[in-house]
Amino acid sequence: MLAPLKVLEQLKARLHETIGTLPLGQPGGYVSLILELPHGLGIAPDLAGPQFHFAHNHRGDLRAGYGIAGEWRAWGPDRLRILRAAAKGVAANWQQMDPDETGFLGFGMLGFAASPNASPSAGQEELPNALFWLPELALCSHGGQAALILTTALPMGIDALRTRWQRRLDQIVPLLDLPALDPLTPAHLERGVSTPDQDDWRELVFAALDEIDQERLRKVVLCRRLRLTGQRRFDLTRLNAALTYLFPSCQVVSIRRHRTSFVAATPERLFTQRRDRIEADAIAGTACRAEDADRDAQITQGLRTCEKNLREHQVVVDAVTEALGQCSRSLESPDGPRILQLNNVQHLRSIVRGELHPDVDVFRLAELLHPTPATNGQPRREARDWLDRSEPLERGWYTGAAGIVEPDLTGELWVLLRCARISERIADLYAGAGIVAGSDPLSEWDETEHKLAAMSTALQFA
C-alpha cells in the first residue's frame, strides 16, 4: 500500500497533468475532475467547513462531499420543483473528466426538511428547508475501488484553481489512511427534557386515536425529541464509525453546514433509482429485540403475526405502491413483508420494484413518495395538517430525506430517521411511532425509547 505522502505526490502530479485539459474558459456550467485512489475507503475524514457523509457498511458504499462548488435552496410547496429546475440546468452543463477511467462520476446531494412549510430559519439544524448541493471535493468508494472528485463552477482561472485544488488535496489525502480510531471509554450521558414528556405524549396519542376513530385518519406518526448532554465534546468521526459498526445494515448520514451537525443511522430508503428501475422501501411495524435467542425468536414471530403491526405496515405498502403507480410503466408485486433486524429493534419491511416512465428523476420521485405513511400518516395531506396543528415541536430535517443525485438526475434518497442534532456536548435526539387503531400510548412510548437507544448508545462512545 502506498504511503499517504506518496499518494499525495501522485495525485498532485496527476492534477498538474490534467488540469490543462479542462474547459475552464467555458462561460458557464461545471466541470468535475475524477482522480483514482489506490484502494477503497471505509470512512470519510472530518474536515473543517461544510460537508456531508453517506456510508453503508453492508453494501461497502461511501460518498462524502466537502466545500461548496454550487448550491441551490428552496422552501414551500414547490421546493422540489424549484430544485429540479436548478439541477436540470446543472446537468445540461456539467462535464465529467475521468482521465484514469475509474467509471466514477461527480455527484450532488439533495436533502430537505420534513415539512415544506417550515420557514428556512425555523429549523435549528442550520440547514435550509430544501437544498441541492454540489461539493467542491468529493470521495466515492464502492467494491474496493475509490476516487477523489474535484468540481468547480465555470469559468475559472487555471492558476487559482490549481492552487485551491492542491490545498484541498493537502487537507484530505493525509487523513485517508489514518487507522480507525479506538472507541472511547463509554461516557455517561445526562438525560434532559423530552418534548413531549410522557404525560403530553399520552394525551397526544389519545387525540390521534380520536381522529382515527372518527375516520379522519387511518394512521398518524408522532415524534418526540430528547436532549442528551455529554461529559465531553462529541467527536463526529468516532460517532460515524460507531454507528457504522453498530448498525451495518443502516445508512449512516452526517451533514454539517455551519457549527451544528445533523446525524442519522436510518434503515429506510425512500427509493433507489438506477436509470428506469426503481426500488422503494415500505418499513412499518416495530418490535424490540431480546438478548436471549429463544425470546428474540418469539418476539420476531409475534411481529410477523401481530394484527396491529401488519395493518400499520400495509398502509405504507399501499401508499408506496400508489405513488409509484403514477410514474411507472409497470410494478412488481411487493416483496414482503420480511423481518429487518437491527441491533436494538426489528421491523416489517417490504420492497416495491418497478420500471419508470421516461424522464422521471429523483426530484419527481421524492415529490411523489415523501412523506410516506411510515413517517407522516395516511391520508397524507390530512395527517400532515393535523401534525402541523398538534405536534409540539419543530421536526426540521428529521423524517425529511437526503441522498445522492447523479449527473443524470437519478440516485438514491434515505428517510432521515434515528437522528440527532449535535452541537459540542449537546445532542437532541429524534424518534417516532406510528399510531393506528389499537395503539397503546405506553407501548408507543417504549417503541420510541428503543429507537432513541440507537443513537444514544453510539454517542456514549463518541
Coordinates of C-alpha atoms in Angstrom, one line a residue, residues 48-407:
A48 CA -13.5 21.9 8.9
G49 CA -16.3 23.6 7.0
P50 CA -19.4 22.3 5.2
Q51 CA -19.5 18.6 4.5
F52 CA -21.8 15.6 4.1
H53 CA -21.2 11.9 4.5
F54 CA -23.2 8.8 3.5
A55 CA -21.9 5.4 4.4
H56 CA -23.4 1.9 4.3
N57 CA -21.3 -0.8 5.8
H58 CA -23.0 -3.9 4.4
R59 CA -23.0 -2.5 0.8
G60 CA -19.5 -1.2 1.1
D61 CA -20.6 2.2 -0.2
L62 CA -19.3 5.6 0.8
R63 CA -20.0 9.1 -0.6
A64 CA -18.7 12.2 1.0
G65 CA -18.6 15.9 0.0
Y66 CA -16.6 18.9 1.2
G67 CA -17.0 22.6 0.5
I68 CA -19.4 24.1 -2.0
A69 CA -19.0 24.3 -5.7
G70 CA -22.6 25.2 -6.1
E71 CA -25.8 25.2 -4.0
W72 CA -29.5 25.9 -4.5
R73 CA -32.1 26.4 -1.8
A74 CA -35.9 26.4 -1.8
W75 CA -38.9 26.1 0.5
G76 CA -42.6 25.9 0.3
P77 CA -44.9 23.5 -1.7
D78 CA -42.9 23.9 -4.9
R79 CA -39.5 23.4 -3.3
L80 CA -38.6 20.1 -5.1
R81 CA -39.8 21.5 -8.5
I82 CA -37.6 24.6 -7.9
L83 CA -34.6 22.5 -7.1
R84 CA -35.3 20.1 -10.1
A85 CA -35.2 23.1 -12.5
A86 CA -31.9 24.1 -11.0
A87 CA -30.5 20.6 -11.2
K88 CA -31.6 20.2 -14.8
G89 CA -29.7 23.3 -15.6
V90 CA -26.6 21.9 -13.9
A91 CA -26.9 18.5 -15.6
A92 CA -27.1 20.1 -19.0
N93 CA -23.8 21.9 -18.5
W94 CA -21.8 19.6 -16.2
Q95 CA -18.7 17.9 -17.8
Q96 CA -17.1 14.9 -16.3
M97 CA -13.4 14.4 -16.9
D98 CA -12.2 10.9 -15.9
P99 CA -8.6 10.5 -17.2
D100 CA -7.9 7.5 -15.0
E101 CA -11.1 5.7 -16.4
T102 CA -12.4 5.0 -12.9
G103 CA -16.0 4.9 -14.0
F104 CA -16.9 7.2 -11.1
L105 CA -18.7 10.5 -11.7
G106 CA -19.2 13.7 -9.8
F107 CA -22.4 13.9 -7.7
G108 CA -24.6 16.2 -5.7
M109 CA -26.6 15.9 -2.5
L110 CA -30.3 16.5 -2.2
G111 CA -31.8 17.0 1.2
F112 CA -35.0 18.5 2.7
A113 CA -36.9 19.0 5.9
A114 CA -40.0 17.0 6.9
S115 CA -42.4 19.8 6.0
P116 CA -42.2 22.1 3.0
N117 CA -43.9 24.8 5.1
A118 CA -41.3 25.2 7.8
S119 CA -39.6 28.5 7.2
P120 CA -35.9 28.4 6.4
S121 CA -35.0 29.8 9.7
A122 CA -37.3 27.7 11.9
G123 CA -35.2 24.6 12.0
Q124 CA -32.3 24.7 14.5
E125 CA -30.1 22.3 12.4
E126 CA -28.7 25.3 10.5
L127 CA -29.9 23.6 7.3
P128 CA -32.3 25.3 4.8
N129 CA -35.7 23.8 4.2
A130 CA -34.5 22.1 1.0
L131 CA -31.1 22.0 -0.6
F132 CA -29.3 20.8 -3.7
W133 CA -25.5 20.9 -3.2
L134 CA -22.5 20.2 -5.4
P135 CA -19.4 19.7 -3.3
E136 CA -16.0 21.1 -4.4
L137 CA -14.2 18.0 -3.1
A138 CA -15.9 14.6 -3.0
L139 CA -14.9 11.0 -2.2
C140 CA -16.6 7.9 -3.7
S141 CA -15.9 4.3 -2.8
H142 CA -17.5 1.1 -3.8
G143 CA -16.4 -2.5 -4.2
G144 CA -12.9 -1.9 -3.0
Q145 CA -12.3 1.0 -5.5
A146 CA -12.4 4.7 -4.8
A147 CA -11.9 8.1 -6.4
L148 CA -11.4 11.7 -5.4
I149 CA -13.5 14.2 -7.3
L150 CA -12.9 17.9 -7.7
T151 CA -15.6 20.2 -9.0
T152 CA -15.7 23.8 -10.0
A153 CA -18.1 26.3 -11.5
L154 CA -17.0 27.8 -14.8
P155 CA -15.4 30.0 -16.0
M156 CA -12.3 29.6 -13.7
G157 CA -8.7 30.7 -14.0
I158 CA -6.3 27.8 -14.1
D159 CA -3.7 29.2 -11.7
A160 CA -6.2 30.0 -9.0
L161 CA -7.9 26.6 -9.4
R162 CA -4.7 24.7 -9.3
T163 CA -3.7 26.4 -6.1
R164 CA -7.1 25.8 -4.5
W165 CA -7.3 22.2 -5.5
Q166 CA -3.8 21.5 -4.3
R167 CA -4.7 22.9 -1.0
R168 CA -7.8 20.6 -0.9
L169 CA -5.5 17.6 -1.6
D170 CA -3.2 18.7 1.2
Q171 CA -6.1 18.7 3.6
I172 CA -7.7 15.4 2.9
V173 CA -5.2 12.9 1.4
P174 CA -3.0 12.5 4.6
L175 CA -6.2 11.6 6.5
L176 CA -7.4 8.9 4.2
D177 CA -5.1 6.2 5.6
L178 CA -5.2 7.0 9.2
P179 CA -6.0 4.0 11.3
A180 CA -9.6 3.7 12.7
L181 CA -10.0 5.5 16.0
D182 CA -10.3 3.2 19.0
P183 CA -13.7 3.6 20.7
L184 CA -13.6 5.9 23.7
T185 CA -14.5 4.6 27.2
P186 CA -18.3 4.7 27.4
A187 CA -19.3 8.1 28.9
H188 CA -22.3 8.9 30.9
L189 CA -24.9 11.0 29.1
E190 CA -27.1 13.2 31.1
R191 CA -30.8 12.8 30.1
G192 CA -32.6 16.0 29.7
V193 CA -36.1 17.2 28.7
S194 CA -38.3 15.1 26.4
T195 CA -40.6 17.1 24.1
P196 CA -43.4 16.0 24.5
D197 CA -43.0 14.5 28.0
Q198 CA -44.7 11.2 28.8
D199 CA -47.9 12.8 30.1
D200 CA -48.2 15.0 27.0
W201 CA -47.4 12.0 24.8
R202 CA -50.3 10.0 26.2
E203 CA -52.7 12.9 25.5
L204 CA -51.3 13.3 22.0
V205 CA -51.8 9.6 21.3
F206 CA -55.3 9.7 22.6
A207 CA -56.0 12.7 20.3
A208 CA -54.6 10.8 17.3
L209 CA -56.7 7.8 18.2
D210 CA -59.8 10.0 18.3
E211 CA -59.0 11.2 14.7
I212 CA -58.7 7.6 13.7
D213 CA -62.0 6.6 15.4
Q214 CA -63.7 9.4 13.6
E215 CA -62.2 8.0 10.3
R216 CA -60.5 11.3 9.5
L217 CA -57.1 9.5 9.6
R218 CA -56.0 5.9 9.1
K219 CA -52.6 6.4 10.6
V220 CA -50.5 9.3 12.0
V221 CA -46.9 9.2 13.1
L222 CA -46.0 11.1 16.3
C223 CA -42.4 12.1 17.1
R224 CA -40.5 13.2 20.2
R225 CA -37.2 14.9 20.9
L226 CA -34.9 14.0 23.8
R227 CA -31.9 16.1 24.8
L228 CA -28.7 14.4 26.0
T229 CA -25.6 16.2 27.4
G230 CA -22.2 14.5 27.2
Q231 CA -19.3 14.9 29.5
R232 CA -17.1 15.7 26.5
R233 CA -17.5 17.3 23.1
F234 CA -18.9 14.7 20.8
D235 CA -16.4 13.6 18.1
L236 CA -18.2 13.2 14.8
T237 CA -15.6 10.8 13.3
R238 CA -15.9 8.5 16.2
L239 CA -19.7 8.8 16.2
N240 CA -19.9 7.9 12.5
A241 CA -17.6 5.0 13.0
A242 CA -19.6 3.7 16.0
L243 CA -22.9 4.0 14.0
T244 CA -21.4 2.2 11.0
Y245 CA -20.2 -0.6 13.3
L246 CA -23.3 -0.9 15.4
F247 CA -25.8 -0.7 12.5
P248 CA -24.1 -2.1 9.4
S249 CA -27.4 -2.5 7.5
C250 CA -28.3 1.2 8.0
Q251 CA -27.3 4.2 6.0
V252 CA -25.2 6.5 8.2
V253 CA -25.7 10.1 7.3
S254 CA -23.8 13.1 8.6
I255 CA -24.4 16.7 7.3
R256 CA -22.9 19.9 8.5
R257 CA -23.3 23.3 7.1
H258 CA -22.1 25.5 9.9
R259 CA -21.5 24.7 13.6
T260 CA -24.2 22.1 14.1
S261 CA -24.2 18.6 12.7
F262 CA -27.2 16.5 11.7
V263 CA -26.5 12.8 12.0
A264 CA -28.7 9.8 11.3
A265 CA -28.5 6.0 11.2
T266 CA -31.5 5.1 9.1
P267 CA -32.8 1.7 8.0
E268 CA -35.2 3.1 5.5
R269 CA -34.6 4.1 1.9
L270 CA -37.1 6.4 0.3
F271 CA -36.0 4.9 -3.0
T272 CA -33.1 3.8 -5.2
Q273 CA -33.3 4.8 -8.9
R274 CA -31.0 3.3 -11.5
R275 CA -31.9 4.6 -15.0
D276 CA -35.5 3.4 -15.4
R277 CA -35.6 0.9 -12.5
I278 CA -37.0 1.9 -9.1
E279 CA -36.9 0.2 -5.7
A280 CA -38.7 1.7 -2.7
D281 CA -38.8 0.6 0.9
A282 CA -42.0 0.2 2.9
I283 CA -41.0 -0.1 6.6
A284 CA -43.6 -0.1 9.4
G285 CA -44.3 -2.3 12.3
T286 CA -41.8 -2.5 15.1
A287 CA -40.8 -4.8 17.9
C288 CA -37.9 -4.8 20.3
R289 CA -35.0 -7.3 20.4
A290 CA -34.0 -9.7 23.2
E291 CA -30.6 -11.0 24.2
D292 CA -31.9 -14.5 24.7
A293 CA -32.2 -16.2 21.3
D294 CA -35.4 -18.1 22.1
R295 CA -37.1 -15.0 23.4
D296 CA -35.9 -13.0 20.4
A297 CA -37.4 -15.6 18.1
Q298 CA -40.7 -15.4 19.9
I299 CA -40.7 -11.6 19.5
T300 CA -40.0 -11.9 15.8
Q301 CA -42.8 -14.4 15.3
G302 CA -45.1 -12.1 17.3
L303 CA -44.2 -9.3 14.9
R304 CA -44.9 -11.4 11.9
T305 CA -48.5 -12.2 13.1
C306 CA -49.4 -9.0 15.0
E307 CA -52.6 -7.6 13.5
K308 CA -51.8 -4.1 14.6
N309 CA -48.3 -4.1 13.1
L310 CA -49.4 -5.8 9.9
R311 CA -52.2 -3.2 9.5
E312 CA -49.7 -0.4 10.0
H313 CA -47.3 -2.0 7.5
Q314 CA -50.0 -2.5 4.9
V315 CA -50.9 1.2 5.0
V316 CA -47.3 2.1 4.0
V317 CA -47.1 -0.6 1.3
D318 CA -50.4 0.6 -0.3
A319 CA -49.2 4.3 -0.2
V320 CA -45.8 3.5 -1.8
T321 CA -47.4 1.3 -4.5
E322 CA -50.0 4.0 -5.3
A323 CA -47.3 6.7 -5.5
L324 CA -45.1 4.7 -7.8
G325 CA -48.1 3.8 -9.9
Q326 CA -48.3 7.4 -11.0
C327 CA -44.8 7.3 -12.6
S328 CA -44.2 3.7 -13.6
R329 CA -44.8 1.6 -16.7
S330 CA -45.1 -1.5 -14.6
L331 CA -44.8 -2.5 -10.9
E332 CA -44.0 -5.9 -9.4
S333 CA -45.9 -7.3 -6.5
P334 CA -44.5 -6.1 -3.2
D335 CA -41.7 -8.3 -1.9
G336 CA -42.6 -8.9 1.8
P337 CA -43.2 -8.3 4.5
R338 CA -39.9 -9.7 5.8
I339 CA -38.2 -9.0 9.0
L340 CA -35.5 -6.3 9.1
Q341 CA -33.4 -6.9 12.2
L342 CA -31.3 -4.2 13.7
N343 CA -29.3 -4.4 17.0
N344 CA -32.0 -2.7 19.0
V345 CA -35.3 -3.2 17.2
Q346 CA -36.8 -5.2 14.3
H347 CA -39.2 -4.0 11.6
L348 CA -41.6 -5.4 9.0
R349 CA -40.1 -4.5 5.6
S350 CA -41.4 -4.8 2.0
I351 CA -39.7 -3.7 -1.2
V352 CA -41.7 -2.3 -4.1
R353 CA -40.0 -2.5 -7.5
G354 CA -40.9 -1.3 -10.9
E355 CA -40.0 0.2 -14.3
L356 CA -40.3 4.0 -14.6
H357 CA -41.7 6.2 -17.4
P358 CA -39.1 8.2 -19.2
D359 CA -37.9 11.5 -17.7
V360 CA -38.8 10.5 -14.1
D361 CA -35.9 11.7 -11.8
V362 CA -35.1 11.8 -8.1
F363 CA -37.0 15.1 -7.6
R364 CA -40.2 13.8 -9.1
L365 CA -39.9 10.5 -7.1
A366 CA -39.2 12.5 -3.9
E367 CA -42.3 14.6 -4.6
L368 CA -44.5 11.5 -5.0
L369 CA -43.1 9.4 -2.2
H370 CA -42.4 11.8 0.6
P371 CA -43.7 11.8 3.2
T372 CA -44.6 8.1 3.4
P373 CA -47.2 6.9 6.0
A374 CA -44.2 5.5 7.9
T375 CA -43.1 9.0 8.9
N376 CA -46.2 11.1 8.4
G377 CA -49.5 9.2 8.2
Q378 CA -52.4 8.5 5.9
P379 CA -54.2 10.2 4.2
R380 CA -51.0 12.2 3.6
R381 CA -52.4 15.7 3.5
E382 CA -54.8 15.3 6.4
A383 CA -52.1 13.7 8.5
R384 CA -49.6 16.5 7.8
D385 CA -52.2 19.2 8.5
W386 CA -53.1 17.5 11.8
L387 CA -49.4 17.2 12.8
D388 CA -48.7 20.9 11.9
R389 CA -51.5 21.8 14.3
S390 CA -50.9 19.3 17.1
E391 CA -47.2 18.3 17.3
P392 CA -45.4 20.4 20.0
L393 CA -42.0 20.6 18.3
E394 CA -40.4 21.5 15.0
R395 CA -39.0 18.4 13.2
G396 CA -36.6 20.2 11.0
W397 CA -34.9 17.5 8.8
Y398 CA -36.0 14.6 11.0
T399 CA -38.3 12.5 8.8
G400 CA -37.2 14.5 5.8
A401 CA -34.9 12.8 3.3
A402 CA -31.4 13.1 1.9
G403 CA -29.1 11.3 -0.5
I404 CA -27.1 11.3 -3.6
V405 CA -28.0 12.8 -7.1
E406 CA -26.1 11.5 -10.1
P407 CA -25.4 13.8 -13.1

